[in-house]
mmCIF file of the C-alpha atoms, coordinates in Angstrom:
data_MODEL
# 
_entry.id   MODEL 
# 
loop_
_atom_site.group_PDB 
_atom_site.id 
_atom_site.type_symbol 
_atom_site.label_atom_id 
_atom_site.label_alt_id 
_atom_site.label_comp_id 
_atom_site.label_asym_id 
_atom_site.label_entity_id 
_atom_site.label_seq_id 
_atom_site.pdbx_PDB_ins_code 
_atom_site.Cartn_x 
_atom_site.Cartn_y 
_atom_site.Cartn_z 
_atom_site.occupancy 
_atom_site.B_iso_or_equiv 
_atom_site.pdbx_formal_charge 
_atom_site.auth_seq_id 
_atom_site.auth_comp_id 
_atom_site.auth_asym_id 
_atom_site.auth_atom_id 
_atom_site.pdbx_PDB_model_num 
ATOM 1   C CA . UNK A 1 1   ? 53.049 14.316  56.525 1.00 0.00 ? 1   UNK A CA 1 
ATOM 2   C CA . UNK A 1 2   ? 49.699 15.481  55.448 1.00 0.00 ? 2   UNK A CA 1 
ATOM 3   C CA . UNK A 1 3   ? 46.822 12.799  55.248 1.00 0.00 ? 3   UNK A CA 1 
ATOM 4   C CA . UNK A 1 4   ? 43.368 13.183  53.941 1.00 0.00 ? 4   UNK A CA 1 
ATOM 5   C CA . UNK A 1 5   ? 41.006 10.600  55.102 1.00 0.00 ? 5   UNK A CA 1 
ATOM 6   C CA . UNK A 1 6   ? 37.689 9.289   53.677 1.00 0.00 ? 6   UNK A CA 1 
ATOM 7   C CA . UNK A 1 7   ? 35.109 7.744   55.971 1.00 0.00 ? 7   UNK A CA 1 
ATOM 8   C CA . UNK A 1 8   ? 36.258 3.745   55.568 1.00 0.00 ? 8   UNK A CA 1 
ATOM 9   C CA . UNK A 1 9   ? 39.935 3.620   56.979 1.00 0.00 ? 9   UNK A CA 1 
ATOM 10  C CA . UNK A 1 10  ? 38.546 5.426   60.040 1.00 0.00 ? 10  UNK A CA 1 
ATOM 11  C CA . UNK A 1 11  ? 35.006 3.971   60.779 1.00 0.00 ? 11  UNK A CA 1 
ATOM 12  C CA . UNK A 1 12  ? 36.224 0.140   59.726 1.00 0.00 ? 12  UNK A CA 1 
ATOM 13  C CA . UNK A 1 13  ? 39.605 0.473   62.094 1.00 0.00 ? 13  UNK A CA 1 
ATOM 14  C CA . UNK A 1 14  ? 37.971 1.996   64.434 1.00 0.00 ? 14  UNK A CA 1 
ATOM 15  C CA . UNK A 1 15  ? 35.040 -1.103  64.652 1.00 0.00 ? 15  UNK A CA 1 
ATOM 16  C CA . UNK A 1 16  ? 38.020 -3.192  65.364 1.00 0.00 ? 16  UNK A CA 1 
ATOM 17  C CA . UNK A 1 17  ? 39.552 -1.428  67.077 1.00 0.00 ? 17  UNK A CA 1 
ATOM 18  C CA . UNK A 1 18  ? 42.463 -0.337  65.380 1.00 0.00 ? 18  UNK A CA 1 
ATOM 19  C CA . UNK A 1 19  ? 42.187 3.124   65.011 1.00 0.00 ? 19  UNK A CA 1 
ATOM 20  C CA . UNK A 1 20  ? 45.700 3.473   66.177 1.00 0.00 ? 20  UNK A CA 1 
ATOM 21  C CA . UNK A 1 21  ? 47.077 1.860   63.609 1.00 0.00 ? 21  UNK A CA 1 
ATOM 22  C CA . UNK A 1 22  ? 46.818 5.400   60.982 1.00 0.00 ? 22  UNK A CA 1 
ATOM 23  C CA . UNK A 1 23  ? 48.047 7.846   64.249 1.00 0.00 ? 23  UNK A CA 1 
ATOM 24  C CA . UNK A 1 24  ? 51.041 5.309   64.227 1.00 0.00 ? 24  UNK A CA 1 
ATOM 25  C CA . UNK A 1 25  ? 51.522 5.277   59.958 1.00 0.00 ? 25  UNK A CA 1 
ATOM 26  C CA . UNK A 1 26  ? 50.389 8.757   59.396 1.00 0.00 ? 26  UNK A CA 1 
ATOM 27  C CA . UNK A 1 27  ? 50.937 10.574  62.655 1.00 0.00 ? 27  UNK A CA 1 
ATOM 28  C CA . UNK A 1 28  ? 47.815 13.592  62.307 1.00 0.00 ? 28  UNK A CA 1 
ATOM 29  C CA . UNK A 1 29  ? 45.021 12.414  59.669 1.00 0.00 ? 29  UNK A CA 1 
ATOM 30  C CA . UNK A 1 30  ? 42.596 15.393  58.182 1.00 0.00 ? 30  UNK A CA 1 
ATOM 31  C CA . UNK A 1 31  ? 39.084 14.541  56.875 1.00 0.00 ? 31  UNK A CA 1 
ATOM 32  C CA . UNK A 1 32  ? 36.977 17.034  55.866 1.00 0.00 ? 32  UNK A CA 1 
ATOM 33  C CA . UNK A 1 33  ? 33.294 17.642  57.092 1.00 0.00 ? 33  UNK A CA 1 
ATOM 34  C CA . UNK A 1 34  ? 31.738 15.940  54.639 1.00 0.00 ? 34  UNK A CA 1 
ATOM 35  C CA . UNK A 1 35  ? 33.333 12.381  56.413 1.00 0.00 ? 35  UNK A CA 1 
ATOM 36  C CA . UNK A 1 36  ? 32.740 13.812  59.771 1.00 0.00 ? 36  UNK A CA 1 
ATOM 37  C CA . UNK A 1 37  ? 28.999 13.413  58.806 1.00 0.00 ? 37  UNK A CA 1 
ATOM 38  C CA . UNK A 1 38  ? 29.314 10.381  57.598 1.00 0.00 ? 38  UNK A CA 1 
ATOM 39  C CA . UNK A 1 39  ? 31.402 9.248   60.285 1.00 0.00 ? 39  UNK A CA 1 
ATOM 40  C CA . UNK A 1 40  ? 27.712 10.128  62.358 1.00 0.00 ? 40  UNK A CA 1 
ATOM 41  C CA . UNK A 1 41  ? 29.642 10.431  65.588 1.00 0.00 ? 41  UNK A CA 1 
ATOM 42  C CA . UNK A 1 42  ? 27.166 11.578  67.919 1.00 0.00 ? 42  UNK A CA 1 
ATOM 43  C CA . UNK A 1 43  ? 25.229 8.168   67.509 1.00 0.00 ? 43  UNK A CA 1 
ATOM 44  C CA . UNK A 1 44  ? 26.174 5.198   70.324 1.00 0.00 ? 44  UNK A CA 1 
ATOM 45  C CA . UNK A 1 45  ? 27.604 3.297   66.761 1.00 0.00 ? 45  UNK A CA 1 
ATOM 46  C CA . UNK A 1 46  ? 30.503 0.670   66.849 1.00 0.00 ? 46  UNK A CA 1 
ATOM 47  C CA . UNK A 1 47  ? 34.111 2.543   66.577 1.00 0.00 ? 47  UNK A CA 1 
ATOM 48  C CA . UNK A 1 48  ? 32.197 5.825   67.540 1.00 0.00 ? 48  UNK A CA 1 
ATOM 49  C CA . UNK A 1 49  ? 33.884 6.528   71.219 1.00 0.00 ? 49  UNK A CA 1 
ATOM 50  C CA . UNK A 1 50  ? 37.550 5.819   69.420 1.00 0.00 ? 50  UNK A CA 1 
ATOM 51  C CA . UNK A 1 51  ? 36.749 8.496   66.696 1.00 0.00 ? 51  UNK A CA 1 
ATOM 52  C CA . UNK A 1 52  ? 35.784 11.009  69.054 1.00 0.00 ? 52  UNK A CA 1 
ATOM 53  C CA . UNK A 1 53  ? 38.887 10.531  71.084 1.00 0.00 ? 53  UNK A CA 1 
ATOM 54  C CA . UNK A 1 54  ? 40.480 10.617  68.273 1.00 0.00 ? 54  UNK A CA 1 
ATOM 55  C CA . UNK A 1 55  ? 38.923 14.375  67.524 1.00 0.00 ? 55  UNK A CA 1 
ATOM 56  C CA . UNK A 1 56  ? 39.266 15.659  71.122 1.00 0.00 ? 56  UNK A CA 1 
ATOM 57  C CA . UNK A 1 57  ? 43.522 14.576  71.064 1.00 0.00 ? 57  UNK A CA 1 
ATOM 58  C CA . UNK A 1 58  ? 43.348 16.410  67.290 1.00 0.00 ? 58  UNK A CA 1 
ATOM 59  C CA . UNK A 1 59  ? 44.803 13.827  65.726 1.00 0.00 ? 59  UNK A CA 1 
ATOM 60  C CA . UNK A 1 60  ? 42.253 13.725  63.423 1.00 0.00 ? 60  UNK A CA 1 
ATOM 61  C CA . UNK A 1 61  ? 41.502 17.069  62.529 1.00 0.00 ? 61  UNK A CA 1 
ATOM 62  C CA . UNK A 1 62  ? 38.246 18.382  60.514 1.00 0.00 ? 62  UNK A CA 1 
ATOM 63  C CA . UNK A 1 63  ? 38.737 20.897  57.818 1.00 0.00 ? 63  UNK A CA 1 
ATOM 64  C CA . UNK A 1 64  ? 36.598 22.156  55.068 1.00 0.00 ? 64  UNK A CA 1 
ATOM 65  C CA . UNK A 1 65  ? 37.004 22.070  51.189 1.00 0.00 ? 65  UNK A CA 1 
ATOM 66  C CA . UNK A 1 66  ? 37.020 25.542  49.964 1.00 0.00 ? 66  UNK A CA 1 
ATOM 67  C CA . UNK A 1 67  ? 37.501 24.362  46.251 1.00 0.00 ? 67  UNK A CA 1 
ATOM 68  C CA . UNK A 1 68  ? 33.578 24.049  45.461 1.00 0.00 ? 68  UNK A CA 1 
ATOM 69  C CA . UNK A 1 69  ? 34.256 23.441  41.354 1.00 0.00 ? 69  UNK A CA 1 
ATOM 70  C CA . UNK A 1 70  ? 36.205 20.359  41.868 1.00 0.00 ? 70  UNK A CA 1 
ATOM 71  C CA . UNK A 1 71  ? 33.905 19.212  44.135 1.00 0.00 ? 71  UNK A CA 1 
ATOM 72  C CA . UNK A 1 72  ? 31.000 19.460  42.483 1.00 0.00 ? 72  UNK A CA 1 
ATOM 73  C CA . UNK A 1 73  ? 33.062 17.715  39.480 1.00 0.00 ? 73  UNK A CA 1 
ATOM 74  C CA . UNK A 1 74  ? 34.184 14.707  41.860 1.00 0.00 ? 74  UNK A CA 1 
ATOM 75  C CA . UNK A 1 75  ? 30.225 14.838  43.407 1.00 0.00 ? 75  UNK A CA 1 
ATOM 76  C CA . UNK A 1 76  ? 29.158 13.404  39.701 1.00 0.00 ? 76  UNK A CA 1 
ATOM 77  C CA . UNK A 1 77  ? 31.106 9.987   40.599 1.00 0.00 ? 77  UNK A CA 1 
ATOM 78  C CA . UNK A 1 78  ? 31.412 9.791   43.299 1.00 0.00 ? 78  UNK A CA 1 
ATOM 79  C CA . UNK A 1 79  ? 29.602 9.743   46.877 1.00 0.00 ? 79  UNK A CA 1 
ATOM 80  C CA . UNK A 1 80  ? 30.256 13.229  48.863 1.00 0.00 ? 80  UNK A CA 1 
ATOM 81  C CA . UNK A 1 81  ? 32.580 11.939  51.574 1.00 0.00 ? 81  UNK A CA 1 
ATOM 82  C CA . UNK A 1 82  ? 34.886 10.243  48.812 1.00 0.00 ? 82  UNK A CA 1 
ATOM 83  C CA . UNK A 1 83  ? 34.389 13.280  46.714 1.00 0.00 ? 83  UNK A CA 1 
ATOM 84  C CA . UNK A 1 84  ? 35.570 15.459  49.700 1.00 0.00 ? 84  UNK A CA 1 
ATOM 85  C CA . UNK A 1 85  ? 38.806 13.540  50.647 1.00 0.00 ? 85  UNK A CA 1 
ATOM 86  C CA . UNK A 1 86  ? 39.784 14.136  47.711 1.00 0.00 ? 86  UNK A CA 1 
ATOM 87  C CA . UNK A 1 87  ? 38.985 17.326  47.073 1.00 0.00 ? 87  UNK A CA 1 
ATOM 88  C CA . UNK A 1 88  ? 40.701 17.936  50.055 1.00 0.00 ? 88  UNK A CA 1 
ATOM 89  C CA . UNK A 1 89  ? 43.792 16.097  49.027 1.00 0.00 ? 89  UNK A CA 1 
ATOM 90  C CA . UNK A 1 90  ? 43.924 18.161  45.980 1.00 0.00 ? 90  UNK A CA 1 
ATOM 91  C CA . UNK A 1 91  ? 43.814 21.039  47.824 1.00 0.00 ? 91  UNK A CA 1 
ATOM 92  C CA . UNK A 1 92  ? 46.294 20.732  50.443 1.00 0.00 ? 92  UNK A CA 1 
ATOM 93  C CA . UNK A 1 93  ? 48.722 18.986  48.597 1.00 0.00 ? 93  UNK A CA 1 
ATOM 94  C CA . UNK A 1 94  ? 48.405 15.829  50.480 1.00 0.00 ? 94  UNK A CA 1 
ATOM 95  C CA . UNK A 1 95  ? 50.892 13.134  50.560 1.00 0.00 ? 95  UNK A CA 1 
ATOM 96  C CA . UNK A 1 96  ? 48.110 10.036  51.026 1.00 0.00 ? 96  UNK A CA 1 
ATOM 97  C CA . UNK A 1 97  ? 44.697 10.072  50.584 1.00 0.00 ? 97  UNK A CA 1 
ATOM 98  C CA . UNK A 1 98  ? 43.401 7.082   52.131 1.00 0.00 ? 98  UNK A CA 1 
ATOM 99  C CA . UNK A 1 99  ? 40.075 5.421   50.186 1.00 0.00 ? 99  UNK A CA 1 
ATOM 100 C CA . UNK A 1 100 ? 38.543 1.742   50.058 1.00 0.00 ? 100 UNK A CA 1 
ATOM 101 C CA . UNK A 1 101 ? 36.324 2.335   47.176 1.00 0.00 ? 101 UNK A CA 1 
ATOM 102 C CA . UNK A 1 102 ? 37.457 1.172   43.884 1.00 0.00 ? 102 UNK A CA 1 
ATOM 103 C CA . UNK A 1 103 ? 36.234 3.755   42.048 1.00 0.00 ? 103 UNK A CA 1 
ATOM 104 C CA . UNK A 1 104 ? 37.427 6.481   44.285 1.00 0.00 ? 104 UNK A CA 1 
ATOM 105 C CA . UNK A 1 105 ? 40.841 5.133   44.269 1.00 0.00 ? 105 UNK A CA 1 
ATOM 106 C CA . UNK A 1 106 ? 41.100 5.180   40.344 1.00 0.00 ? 106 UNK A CA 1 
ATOM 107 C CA . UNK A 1 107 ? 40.181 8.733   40.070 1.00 0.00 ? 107 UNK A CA 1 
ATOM 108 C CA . UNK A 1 108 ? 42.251 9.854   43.036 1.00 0.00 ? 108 UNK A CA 1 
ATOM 109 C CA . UNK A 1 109 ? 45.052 7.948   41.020 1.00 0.00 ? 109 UNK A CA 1 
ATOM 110 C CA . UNK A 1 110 ? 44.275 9.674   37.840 1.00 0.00 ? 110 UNK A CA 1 
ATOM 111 C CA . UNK A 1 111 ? 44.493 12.903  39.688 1.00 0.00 ? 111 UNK A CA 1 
ATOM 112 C CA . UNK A 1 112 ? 48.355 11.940  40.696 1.00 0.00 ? 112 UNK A CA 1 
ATOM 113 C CA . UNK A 1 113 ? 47.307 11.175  44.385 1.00 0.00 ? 113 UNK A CA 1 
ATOM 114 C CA . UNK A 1 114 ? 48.724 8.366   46.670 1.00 0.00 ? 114 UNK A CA 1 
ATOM 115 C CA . UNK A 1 115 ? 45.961 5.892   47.392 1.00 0.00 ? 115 UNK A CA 1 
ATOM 116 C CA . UNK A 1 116 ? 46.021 3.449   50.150 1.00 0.00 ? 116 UNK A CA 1 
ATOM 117 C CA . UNK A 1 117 ? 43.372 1.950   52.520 1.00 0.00 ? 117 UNK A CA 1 
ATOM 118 C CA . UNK A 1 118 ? 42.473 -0.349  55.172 1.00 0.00 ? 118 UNK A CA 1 
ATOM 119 C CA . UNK A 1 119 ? 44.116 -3.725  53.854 1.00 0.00 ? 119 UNK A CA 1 
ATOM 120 C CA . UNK A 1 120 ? 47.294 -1.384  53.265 1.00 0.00 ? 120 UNK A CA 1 
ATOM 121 C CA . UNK A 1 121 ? 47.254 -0.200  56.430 1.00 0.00 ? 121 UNK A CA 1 
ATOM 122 C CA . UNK A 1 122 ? 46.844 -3.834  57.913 1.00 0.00 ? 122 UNK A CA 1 
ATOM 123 C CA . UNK A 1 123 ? 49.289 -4.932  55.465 1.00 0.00 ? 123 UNK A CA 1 
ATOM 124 C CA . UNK A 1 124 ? 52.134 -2.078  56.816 1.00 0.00 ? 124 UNK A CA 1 
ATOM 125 C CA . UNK A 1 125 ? 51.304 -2.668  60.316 1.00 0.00 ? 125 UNK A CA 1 
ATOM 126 C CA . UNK A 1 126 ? 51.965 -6.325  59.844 1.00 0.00 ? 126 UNK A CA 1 
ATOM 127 C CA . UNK A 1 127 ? 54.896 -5.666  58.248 1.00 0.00 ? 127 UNK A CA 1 
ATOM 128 C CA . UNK A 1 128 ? 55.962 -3.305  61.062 1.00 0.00 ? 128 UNK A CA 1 
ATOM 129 C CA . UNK A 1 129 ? 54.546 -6.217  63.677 1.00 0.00 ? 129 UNK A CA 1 
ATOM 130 C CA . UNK A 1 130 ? 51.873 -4.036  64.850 1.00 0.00 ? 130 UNK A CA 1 
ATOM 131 C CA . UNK A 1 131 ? 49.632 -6.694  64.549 1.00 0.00 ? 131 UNK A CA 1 
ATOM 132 C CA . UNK A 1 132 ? 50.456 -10.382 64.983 1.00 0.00 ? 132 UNK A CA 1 
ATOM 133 C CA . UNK A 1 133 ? 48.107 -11.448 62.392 1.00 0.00 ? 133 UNK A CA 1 
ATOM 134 C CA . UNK A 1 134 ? 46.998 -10.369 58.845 1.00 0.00 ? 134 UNK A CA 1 
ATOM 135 C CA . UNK A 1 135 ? 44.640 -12.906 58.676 1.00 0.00 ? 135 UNK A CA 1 
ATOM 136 C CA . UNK A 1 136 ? 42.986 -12.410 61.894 1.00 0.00 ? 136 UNK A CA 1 
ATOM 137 C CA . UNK A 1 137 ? 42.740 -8.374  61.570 1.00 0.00 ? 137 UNK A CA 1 
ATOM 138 C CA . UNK A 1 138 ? 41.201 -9.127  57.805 1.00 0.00 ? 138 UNK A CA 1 
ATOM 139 C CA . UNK A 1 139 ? 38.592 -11.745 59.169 1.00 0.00 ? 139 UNK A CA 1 
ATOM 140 C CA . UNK A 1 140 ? 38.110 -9.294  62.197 1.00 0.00 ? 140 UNK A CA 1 
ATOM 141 C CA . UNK A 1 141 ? 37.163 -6.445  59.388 1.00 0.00 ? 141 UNK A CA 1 
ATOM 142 C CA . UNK A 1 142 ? 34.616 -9.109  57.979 1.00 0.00 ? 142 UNK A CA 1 
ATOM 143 C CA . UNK A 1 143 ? 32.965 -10.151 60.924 1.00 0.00 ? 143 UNK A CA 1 
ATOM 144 C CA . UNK A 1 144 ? 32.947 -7.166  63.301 1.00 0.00 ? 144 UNK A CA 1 
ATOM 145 C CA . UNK A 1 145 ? 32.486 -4.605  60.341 1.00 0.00 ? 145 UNK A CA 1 
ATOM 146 C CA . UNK A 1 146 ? 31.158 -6.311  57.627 1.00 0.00 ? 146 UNK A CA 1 
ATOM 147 C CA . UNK A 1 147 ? 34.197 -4.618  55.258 1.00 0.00 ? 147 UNK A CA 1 
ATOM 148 C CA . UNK A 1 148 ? 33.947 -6.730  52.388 1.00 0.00 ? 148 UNK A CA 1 
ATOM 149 C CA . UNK A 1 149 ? 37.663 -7.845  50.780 1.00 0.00 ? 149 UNK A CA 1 
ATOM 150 C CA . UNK A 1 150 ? 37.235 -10.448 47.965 1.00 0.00 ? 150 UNK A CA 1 
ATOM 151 C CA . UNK A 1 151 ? 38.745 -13.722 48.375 1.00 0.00 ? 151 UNK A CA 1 
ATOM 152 C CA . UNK A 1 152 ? 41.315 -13.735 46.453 1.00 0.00 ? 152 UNK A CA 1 
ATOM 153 C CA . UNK A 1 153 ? 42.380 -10.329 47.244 1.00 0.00 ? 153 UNK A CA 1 
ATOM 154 C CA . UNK A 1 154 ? 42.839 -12.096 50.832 1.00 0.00 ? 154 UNK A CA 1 
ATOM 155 C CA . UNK A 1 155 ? 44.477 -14.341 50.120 1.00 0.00 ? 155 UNK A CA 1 
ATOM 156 C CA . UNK A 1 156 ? 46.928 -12.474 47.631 1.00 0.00 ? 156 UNK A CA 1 
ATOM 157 C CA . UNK A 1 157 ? 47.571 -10.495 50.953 1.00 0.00 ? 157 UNK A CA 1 
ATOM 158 C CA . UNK A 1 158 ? 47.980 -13.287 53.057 1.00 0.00 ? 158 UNK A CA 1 
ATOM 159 C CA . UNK A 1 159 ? 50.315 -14.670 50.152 1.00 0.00 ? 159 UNK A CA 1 
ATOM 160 C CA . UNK A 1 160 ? 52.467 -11.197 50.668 1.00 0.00 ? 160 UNK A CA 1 
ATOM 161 C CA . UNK A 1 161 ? 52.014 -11.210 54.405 1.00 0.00 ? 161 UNK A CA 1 
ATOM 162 C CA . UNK A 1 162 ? 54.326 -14.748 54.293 1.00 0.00 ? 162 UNK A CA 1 
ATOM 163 C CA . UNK A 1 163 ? 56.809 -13.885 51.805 1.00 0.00 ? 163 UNK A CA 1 
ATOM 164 C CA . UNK A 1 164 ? 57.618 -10.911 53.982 1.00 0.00 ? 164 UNK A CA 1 
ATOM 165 C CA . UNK A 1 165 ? 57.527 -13.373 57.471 1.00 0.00 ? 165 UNK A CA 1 
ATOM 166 C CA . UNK A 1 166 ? 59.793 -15.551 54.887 1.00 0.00 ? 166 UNK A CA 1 
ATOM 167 C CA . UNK A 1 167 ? 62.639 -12.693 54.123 1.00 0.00 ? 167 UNK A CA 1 
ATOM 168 C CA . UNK A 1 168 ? 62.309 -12.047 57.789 1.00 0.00 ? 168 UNK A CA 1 
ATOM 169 C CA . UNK A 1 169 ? 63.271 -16.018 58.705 1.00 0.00 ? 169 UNK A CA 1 
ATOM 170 C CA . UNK A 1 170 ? 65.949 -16.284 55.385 1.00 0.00 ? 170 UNK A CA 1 
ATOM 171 C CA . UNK A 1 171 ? 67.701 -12.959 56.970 1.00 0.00 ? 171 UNK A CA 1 
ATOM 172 C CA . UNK A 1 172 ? 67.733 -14.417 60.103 1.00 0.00 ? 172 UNK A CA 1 
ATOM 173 C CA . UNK A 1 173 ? 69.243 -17.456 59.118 1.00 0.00 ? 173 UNK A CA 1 
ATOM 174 C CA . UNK A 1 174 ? 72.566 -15.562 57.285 1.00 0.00 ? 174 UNK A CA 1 
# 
C-alpha cells in the first residue's frame, strides 16, 4: 500500500515514541524532501534517532515531487511540507496521505485523497490493542509533544475508544 506522509504523523509519534505504530498500519511510508527538511533530522531533537532508523531500515523512504505546477498551486495554501505530501500523493496514486492540519486535510479531501493522522492512527492501534490506552497515548501527544487535539475532539475519541472496548465485552458475553 502506498503512503505519503507529511511531517506531523512522523515527528509527533516519533516524540512518543510510537513511530512503529504507521510501519505496523501502513507497512513502507514515503515523504517527500520537502518533510525530510522539516523533519530537521540531523539536529539532537526529540523523535529524531527513531526517524533516522526509520530511514536507514527504508521504511520510510524519501522521494521527490516531480509535478512542480501542482505544487506551486498547493504552495499558495498551504505550508511546503503539507503542500508536498500531497503533491506527492497525487502523483503516485497513493492510497493514504496522512496530515494533521485542518486545512491540509480538506484540500487533500477535495482532491479525492484518503486523509488520516495521528489521532487515527492512535485510534486504529487501539482498536487493534497496540496500545493499552487512548487516553494515555493522546495526553502523552500533549505533554511530550505539545500536539494540540481540542477537548472535545478527545473526548469524542475517548467516547469511540469505549464503544469499541464495549462491542468487544457484549461479543464476549454471547
Amino acid at each position: 500500500m502506498l503512503v505519503v506522509s507529511n511531517t506531523s504523523a512522523i515527528l509527533n509519534l516519533a516524540i512518543i515514541d510510537r513511530l512503529s505504530l504507521i510501519r505496523e498500519q501502513f507497512t513502507t511510508i514515503t515523504i517527500p524532501k520537502g518533510v525530510l527538511e522539516e523533519l530537521r533530522v540531523g539536529e539532537n531533537l526529540p523523535g529524531s534517532k527513531k526517524i533516522l532508523e526509520a530511514l536507514d531500515v527504508k521504511w520510510l523512504q524519501v522521494e521527490e515531487v516531480q509535478d512542480s505546477a501542482i505544487l506551486r498551486i498547493l504552495k499558495r495554501e498551504l505550508d511546503a511540507g503539507e503542500a508536498e505530501a500531497i503533491a506527492l500523493a497525487l502523483e503516485t496514486r497513493a492510497q493514504w496521505v496522512l496530515l494533521d492540519e485542518s486545512e491540509a486535510r480538506r484540500i487533500a479531501k477535495a482532491l479525492g485523497l484518503k486523509v488520516t493522522g495521528v489521532l487515527g492512527i492512535l485510534l486504529l492501534a487501539y482498536r487493534q490493542k497496540r496500545v493499552p490506552s487512548l487516553r494515555s497515548e493522546m495526553e502523552r501527544l500533549r505533554e511530550k509533544a505539545g500536539f494540540y487535539i481540542a477537548d472535545h475532539l478527545f473526548e469524542d475519541l475517548i467516547k469511540q475508544s469505549q464503544s469499541v472496548k464495549d462491542q468487544g465485552s457484549s461479543k464476549n458475553q454471547s
